[in-house]
């Protein structure tokens, strides 16, 4: 499908529809696809995609609960899983678990709704849920993403020893605190922590009366931070155990990463399916919010809009608490061209833009806010001249710019074209503009194109 000019998406405010669609997506990939949404290449592709959206819309209309989709992206994690001996971080393992569980829930949901979503079932064929990945990750991590003590016998032993040593260290430390408190050499705060070591806050004037390792001074130099000599040995033992704990956790994560890596391609497939469903789901959510429908789809070029609403106009008017008037427009064989004339602010341009916007929505597989009896055909190209923007690059006047667009339109007009021209014949002397407009109108009619034009 050909769009001319490329600014047409902005001129009919299709870019606003894109933004509203993207806002309803969860994954960044689906958001990007929706932000750059363009019409499909063929009518059949658009029809298949529209039916998928309509199936999801029917679930929302029936108030069927749709499972939450994981928003986390795992592309970088999948790349790291290609690297031999790679080690995923704890949070990365949890993201994989979240994504796989989300896919499992999604698969179960669509299996249970297969009678209402037949067109969407192909996404899941050959991609069964995976329970092994979440189960193994749950064996290693607790709900906070911390490695469980039970993750390995070695880790269990290390943490048991750490617990005992810390209790003993606390007992020795507080015994020293009481001794120095009785001697009156501690500051207002008796203790603090420095580099994971518990230290005493000794008044600088009494530093010679305390025995231990120096760890620094307070900002005002009034306190000296000392690690009591009595706790040095046990603190060293704790530090060694903490180092052993880190090494054992790294080993556990390395083993877990190797386990997950076996399923790398399966995880990539799950992520792709989630994004595709998110893409369709965002369209369905938008349709539900806009009370949009799947109209009658025709394979031939034609338009029959019944009670059509411009969703962008409704959005802006809603902010102003103003209503929107629905419109009826029909373009078909024998009635291919509609010329709209009337006073300024009479709704001519918005009618033309609404026709263009709704047609672009349908050909991009976005349901439209209109009566379900409306009919939308397929146009191989949509060409327009909307607005009076000058081509600064080519230093053309408004008139020359419009003339250039009209030349392009006439060169490419055919029976499968939809032409939209706002303020037809403007930008020049009224008599000359009128004469040219008449010639262009006759030529467009001769080429069999469909058109909406405003004077």
XYZ file of C-alpha atoms in Angstrom:
455
model
C 0.000 0.000 0.000
C 1.241 3.482 -0.887
C 0.690 6.556 1.313
C 1.289 10.009 -0.184
C 2.604 12.227 1.240
C 4.207 10.470 4.205
C 3.006 13.377 6.374
C -0.560 12.141 5.788
C -0.316 10.127 9.024
C 0.100 13.389 10.907
C -2.321 15.415 8.802
C -5.249 13.109 9.656
C -3.811 12.662 13.201
C -3.197 8.954 12.850
C -0.087 9.614 14.958
C -2.377 10.424 17.909
C -4.127 7.070 17.484
C -0.698 5.423 17.458
C 0.158 7.113 20.762
C -3.086 5.974 22.375
C -2.502 2.430 21.144
C 1.092 2.354 22.385
C 0.002 3.609 25.800
C -2.055 0.425 26.193
C 0.847 -1.935 25.446
C 2.979 -3.476 28.193
C 6.183 -4.573 26.463
C 8.564 -2.054 24.919
C 8.632 -4.031 21.657
C 4.844 -3.806 21.249
C 4.927 -0.102 22.142
C 7.495 0.578 19.410
C 5.503 -1.400 16.835
C 2.370 0.579 17.651
C 4.195 3.904 17.630
C 5.318 3.100 14.066
C 2.106 1.403 12.955
C 1.409 1.533 9.211
C -1.213 -0.085 6.951
C -0.798 -3.707 5.876
C 0.376 -4.563 2.383
C -2.726 -6.567 1.473
C -6.389 -6.678 2.371
C -6.133 -10.301 3.483
C -3.351 -9.547 5.971
C -5.369 -6.700 7.445
C -8.505 -8.862 7.653
C -6.716 -11.636 9.564
C -5.242 -9.101 11.994
C -8.622 -7.351 12.452
C -10.311 -10.650 13.317
C -7.658 -11.341 15.978
C -8.253 -7.925 17.544
C -12.015 -8.441 17.413
C -11.721 -11.794 19.194
C -9.843 -10.195 22.069
C -12.308 -7.302 22.102
C -15.172 -9.791 22.568
C -13.447 -11.091 25.717
C -13.299 -7.578 27.155
C -16.922 -6.993 26.236
C -17.801 -10.207 28.112
C -15.766 -8.920 31.086
C -13.436 -11.899 30.857
C -10.322 -11.440 32.970
C -7.214 -11.142 30.768
C -3.978 -12.315 32.426
C -1.298 -9.759 33.241
C 1.558 -9.723 30.746
C 5.145 -9.539 31.969
C 6.675 -6.224 30.937
C 10.280 -7.335 31.386
C 12.393 -7.659 28.262
C 14.821 -10.583 28.170
C 16.760 -9.862 24.958
C 19.990 -8.955 26.745
C 19.630 -11.948 29.052
C 19.215 -14.248 26.051
C 22.390 -12.828 24.508
C 24.307 -13.530 27.713
C 23.002 -17.089 27.773
C 24.907 -17.670 24.537
C 28.194 -17.042 26.368
C 29.917 -20.098 27.809
C 30.184 -20.069 31.625
C 28.013 -16.950 31.862
C 26.463 -16.198 35.241
C 23.103 -14.424 35.424
C 22.455 -12.044 38.283
C 19.743 -12.875 40.775
C 17.419 -10.182 39.379
C 17.938 -11.502 35.846
C 16.951 -15.010 36.906
C 13.825 -13.583 38.516
C 12.951 -11.709 35.303
C 13.204 -14.969 33.357
C 10.943 -16.661 35.910
C 8.400 -13.806 35.700
C 8.337 -13.919 31.894
C 8.008 -17.717 31.656
C 5.263 -17.796 34.303
C 3.440 -15.026 32.458
C 3.642 -17.039 29.233
C 2.400 -20.159 31.029
C -0.613 -18.212 32.322
C -1.245 -16.740 28.876
C -1.103 -20.171 27.234
C -3.524 -21.579 29.806
C -5.867 -18.615 29.300
C -6.056 -19.011 25.524
C -6.443 -22.771 25.834
C -9.481 -22.190 28.039
C -10.804 -19.525 25.624
C -10.032 -21.399 22.390
C -13.672 -21.461 21.267
C -13.856 -17.657 21.441
C -10.363 -17.025 20.063
C -9.863 -19.482 17.169
C -7.805 -17.055 15.085
C -5.334 -16.446 17.919
C -4.612 -20.096 18.627
C -1.901 -20.359 15.956
C 0.407 -18.217 18.115
C 0.668 -21.050 20.656
C 0.908 -24.117 18.415
C 4.104 -25.987 19.236
C 4.932 -23.811 22.243
C 3.730 -25.626 25.340
C 4.121 -24.077 28.809
C 7.404 -24.664 30.635
C 7.157 -25.532 34.330
C 10.782 -26.651 34.718
C 12.288 -23.149 34.537
C 10.101 -21.520 37.244
C 10.407 -24.607 39.452
C 14.219 -24.607 39.313
C 14.443 -20.852 39.886
C 12.061 -21.168 42.853
C 14.277 -23.902 44.262
C 17.160 -21.417 44.324
C 15.443 -18.107 45.179
C 12.869 -16.969 47.704
C 10.100 -14.498 46.819
C 12.435 -11.542 47.546
C 14.978 -12.778 45.019
C 17.453 -13.886 47.701
C 19.282 -17.193 47.305
C 17.705 -19.728 49.661
C 19.804 -21.389 52.347
C 18.466 -24.692 51.032
C 19.839 -24.006 47.529
C 22.825 -26.276 48.342
C 24.171 -28.281 51.276
C 27.371 -26.233 51.208
C 25.490 -22.941 51.443
C 23.364 -24.314 54.262
C 26.518 -25.297 56.187
C 28.184 -21.914 55.604
C 25.140 -19.939 56.742
C 24.721 -22.140 59.802
C 28.320 -21.414 60.780
C 27.807 -17.701 60.044
C 24.783 -17.594 62.322
C 26.723 -19.172 65.192
C 29.742 -16.912 64.703
C 27.613 -13.778 64.577
C 25.874 -14.668 67.844
C 29.287 -15.218 69.436
C 30.620 -11.941 67.969
C 27.609 -10.027 69.323
C 28.184 -11.461 72.780
C 31.876 -10.501 72.785
C 31.240 -7.038 71.309
C 28.587 -6.057 73.849
C 30.797 -7.265 76.655
C 33.459 -4.809 75.437
C 30.843 -2.040 75.081
C 29.780 -2.463 78.697
C 33.416 -2.354 79.835
C 34.160 0.891 77.942
C 30.825 2.453 78.961
C 31.728 1.831 82.573
C 35.092 3.483 81.926
C 33.289 6.497 80.421
C 35.360 6.668 77.238
C 32.579 6.124 74.620
C 30.870 8.960 72.788
C 27.162 9.805 72.568
C 26.821 6.909 70.161
C 28.523 3.832 71.472
C 28.794 1.862 68.222
C 28.464 1.985 64.437
C 29.447 -0.023 61.377
C 32.416 0.580 59.051
C 33.157 -1.635 56.026
C 30.877 -4.369 57.404
C 32.740 -4.327 60.748
C 31.125 -3.267 64.026
C 33.231 -0.560 65.638
C 33.204 1.442 68.873
C 32.799 5.229 68.885
C 35.499 6.293 71.368
C 35.985 9.894 72.509
C 39.178 11.130 70.863
C 40.507 12.324 74.207
C 40.493 8.721 75.518
C 41.801 6.896 72.437
C 44.873 5.662 74.284
C 42.645 3.800 76.740
C 40.983 1.683 74.041
C 42.594 -1.263 72.315
C 41.700 -2.151 68.732
C 42.091 -1.452 65.007
C 41.605 2.149 63.864
C 38.781 2.580 61.304
C 38.566 6.360 61.009
C 37.312 9.532 62.674
C 34.045 11.447 62.845
C 33.579 14.574 60.741
C 34.377 16.856 63.698
C 37.335 14.691 64.796
C 35.716 14.225 68.195
C 35.265 10.452 67.851
C 37.628 7.627 66.969
C 36.150 4.465 65.440
C 37.869 1.340 66.691
C 37.284 -2.334 66.114
C 37.805 -3.930 69.551
C 40.816 -6.226 69.762
C 38.587 -8.839 71.408
C 36.422 -9.218 68.266
C 39.122 -9.113 65.571
C 39.671 -12.850 65.407
C 35.997 -13.811 65.246
C 35.283 -10.981 62.781
C 38.016 -12.375 60.533
C 36.373 -15.789 60.740
C 33.040 -14.205 59.783
C 34.692 -12.371 56.843
C 36.106 -15.675 55.577
C 32.712 -17.323 55.851
C 31.095 -14.390 54.003
C 33.636 -14.814 51.205
C 32.854 -18.531 51.076
C 29.144 -17.674 50.952
C 29.687 -15.347 47.971
C 31.677 -17.987 46.106
C 29.057 -20.650 46.778
C 26.242 -18.327 45.640
C 28.185 -17.604 42.441
C 28.613 -21.351 41.865
C 24.881 -21.918 42.419
C 24.012 -19.127 39.969
C 26.436 -20.524 37.421
C 24.745 -23.936 37.611
C 21.310 -22.304 37.405
C 22.386 -20.188 34.423
C 23.589 -23.304 32.597
C 20.205 -24.904 33.294
C 18.314 -21.883 31.924
C 20.610 -21.658 28.883
C 19.364 -25.051 27.684
C 15.945 -23.414 27.192
C 17.280 -20.243 25.550
C 15.458 -20.720 22.223
C 12.241 -21.672 24.001
C 12.422 -18.536 26.160
C 13.000 -16.439 23.025
C 9.863 -17.955 21.463
C 7.854 -17.228 24.611
C 9.036 -13.599 24.567
C 8.104 -13.215 20.883
C 4.613 -14.652 21.428
C 4.071 -12.418 24.458
C 4.982 -9.352 22.393
C 2.696 -10.375 19.538
C -0.227 -10.908 21.905
C 0.579 -7.630 23.666
C 0.453 -5.888 20.264
C -3.000 -7.313 19.510
C -4.193 -6.803 23.075
C -3.296 -3.100 23.028
C -5.477 -2.694 19.931
C -8.309 -4.571 21.639
C -8.050 -2.436 24.781
C -8.124 0.704 22.631
C -11.152 -0.614 20.739
C -12.934 -1.362 24.004
C -12.260 2.145 25.309
C -13.422 3.722 22.029
C -16.480 1.438 21.630
C -15.013 0.444 18.279
C -16.254 -2.395 16.073
C -15.216 -4.700 13.272
C -17.207 -3.361 10.308
C -18.147 -5.219 7.170
C -14.955 -5.762 5.172
C -15.073 -5.537 1.399
C -12.370 -6.637 -1.022
C -13.208 -3.887 -3.481
C -12.591 -0.145 -3.025
C -15.589 1.383 -1.253
C -16.531 3.189 1.930
C -19.873 3.275 3.711
C -19.445 4.863 7.126
C -22.507 4.767 9.359
C -22.407 6.827 12.566
C -18.644 7.144 12.361
C -16.792 8.976 15.136
C -13.380 10.586 14.855
C -11.610 9.156 17.955
C -9.016 11.948 18.074
C -11.690 14.642 17.957
C -13.608 12.813 20.693
C -10.436 12.699 22.812
C -9.843 16.443 22.531
C -13.517 17.343 22.896
C -13.741 15.080 25.935
C -11.119 17.216 27.651
C -13.315 20.222 26.958
C -16.476 18.312 27.929
C -17.854 18.756 24.420
C -19.746 16.134 22.448
C -18.905 14.787 18.995
C -21.338 14.457 16.108
C -21.255 11.136 14.269
C -21.145 11.226 10.484
C -22.383 9.108 7.585
C -20.302 9.018 4.406
C -20.697 6.733 1.418
C -18.300 6.267 -1.511
C -19.052 3.466 -3.935
C -19.152 2.652 -7.627
C -21.433 5.196 -9.257
C -20.858 7.610 -6.354
C -17.089 7.700 -6.055
C -16.496 11.409 -5.417
C -17.777 13.588 -2.603
C -17.284 17.364 -2.759
C -18.074 19.189 0.483
C -18.798 22.901 0.373
C -19.944 25.278 3.046
C -18.906 28.050 5.459
C -15.750 28.031 7.573
C -15.952 26.032 10.822
C -18.724 24.001 9.246
C -16.961 20.669 9.688
C -15.717 20.192 6.109
C -12.083 19.437 6.967
C -12.883 17.246 9.964
C -15.216 15.168 7.793
C -12.476 14.663 5.212
C -9.901 13.835 7.921
C -12.299 11.428 9.611
C -12.732 9.459 6.383
C -8.961 9.305 5.939
C -8.284 8.417 9.557
C -10.865 5.625 9.774
C -9.679 4.138 6.476
C -6.036 4.150 7.649
C -7.122 2.579 10.938
C -8.930 -0.273 9.185
C -6.037 -0.912 6.802
C -3.705 -0.954 9.836
C -5.992 -3.494 11.580
C -7.379 -1.048 14.141
C -11.102 -1.352 14.845
C -13.125 1.805 14.232
C -15.752 3.675 16.287
C -18.720 3.345 13.953
C -21.850 1.293 13.460
C -21.038 -2.368 12.822
C -23.065 -2.198 9.595
C -20.458 0.198 8.148
C -18.468 -1.119 5.197
C -14.784 -0.525 4.545
C -13.121 -1.661 1.358
C -9.429 -1.754 0.469
C -7.456 0.966 -1.295
C -4.072 0.251 -2.844
C -3.030 3.837 -2.230
C -4.244 6.815 -0.247
C -3.126 10.209 -1.523
C -3.870 13.594 -0.046
C -3.343 17.315 -0.108
C -4.307 18.555 3.335
C -3.217 21.926 4.684
C -1.214 24.650 2.987
C 2.286 23.838 4.219
C 4.926 25.258 1.902
C 7.930 23.263 0.747
C 10.740 25.451 2.148
C 13.379 23.043 0.868
C 12.299 23.626 -2.723
C 11.328 27.247 -2.095
C 7.887 26.671 -3.512
C 4.916 28.906 -2.864
C 1.763 27.457 -1.321
C 0.238 27.323 -4.768
C 3.235 25.627 -6.362
C 3.387 23.128 -3.510
C -0.281 22.227 -3.982
C 0.227 22.025 -7.737
C 3.108 19.593 -7.216
C 0.961 17.376 -5.004
C -1.900 17.432 -7.491
C 0.468 16.437 -10.301
C 1.645 13.450 -8.264
C -1.919 12.475 -7.430
C -3.011 12.589 -11.080
C 0.026 10.561 -12.164
C -0.814 7.752 -9.716
C -4.620 7.892 -9.506
C -6.455 4.692 -10.406
C -9.683 2.861 -9.481
C -8.031 1.581 -6.274
C -7.037 5.058 -5.065
C -8.547 7.131 -2.272
C -7.848 10.839 -2.774
C -8.330 13.416 -0.016
C -7.993 17.096 -0.922
C -8.711 19.871 1.560
C -9.538 23.398 0.319
C -9.581 22.259 -3.297
C -8.297 24.950 -5.681
C -7.060 27.303 -2.964
C -3.691 29.027 -2.822
C -4.144 31.100 -5.993
C -6.402 33.593 -7.717
C -10.029 32.434 -7.183
C -10.829 32.231 -10.912
C -7.611 30.358 -11.740
C -8.011 28.120 -8.699
C -11.587 27.344 -9.648
C -10.639 26.470 -13.213
C -7.762 24.225 -12.111
C -9.947 22.548 -9.507
C -12.522 21.730 -12.162
C -9.846 20.207 -14.408
C -8.375 18.146 -11.562
C -11.812 16.951 -10.508
C -12.615 15.800 -14.045
C -9.262 13.998 -14.315
C -9.705 12.240 -10.958
C -13.156 11.129 -12.078
C -11.757 9.945 -15.415
C -9.138 7.771 -13.672
C -11.863 6.063 -11.639
C -10.425 7.099 -8.265
C -12.478 7.605 -5.091
C -12.204 11.022 -3.497
C -13.359 13.374 -0.768
C -12.714 17.034 -1.489
C -13.558 20.234 0.371
C -13.827 23.647 -1.264
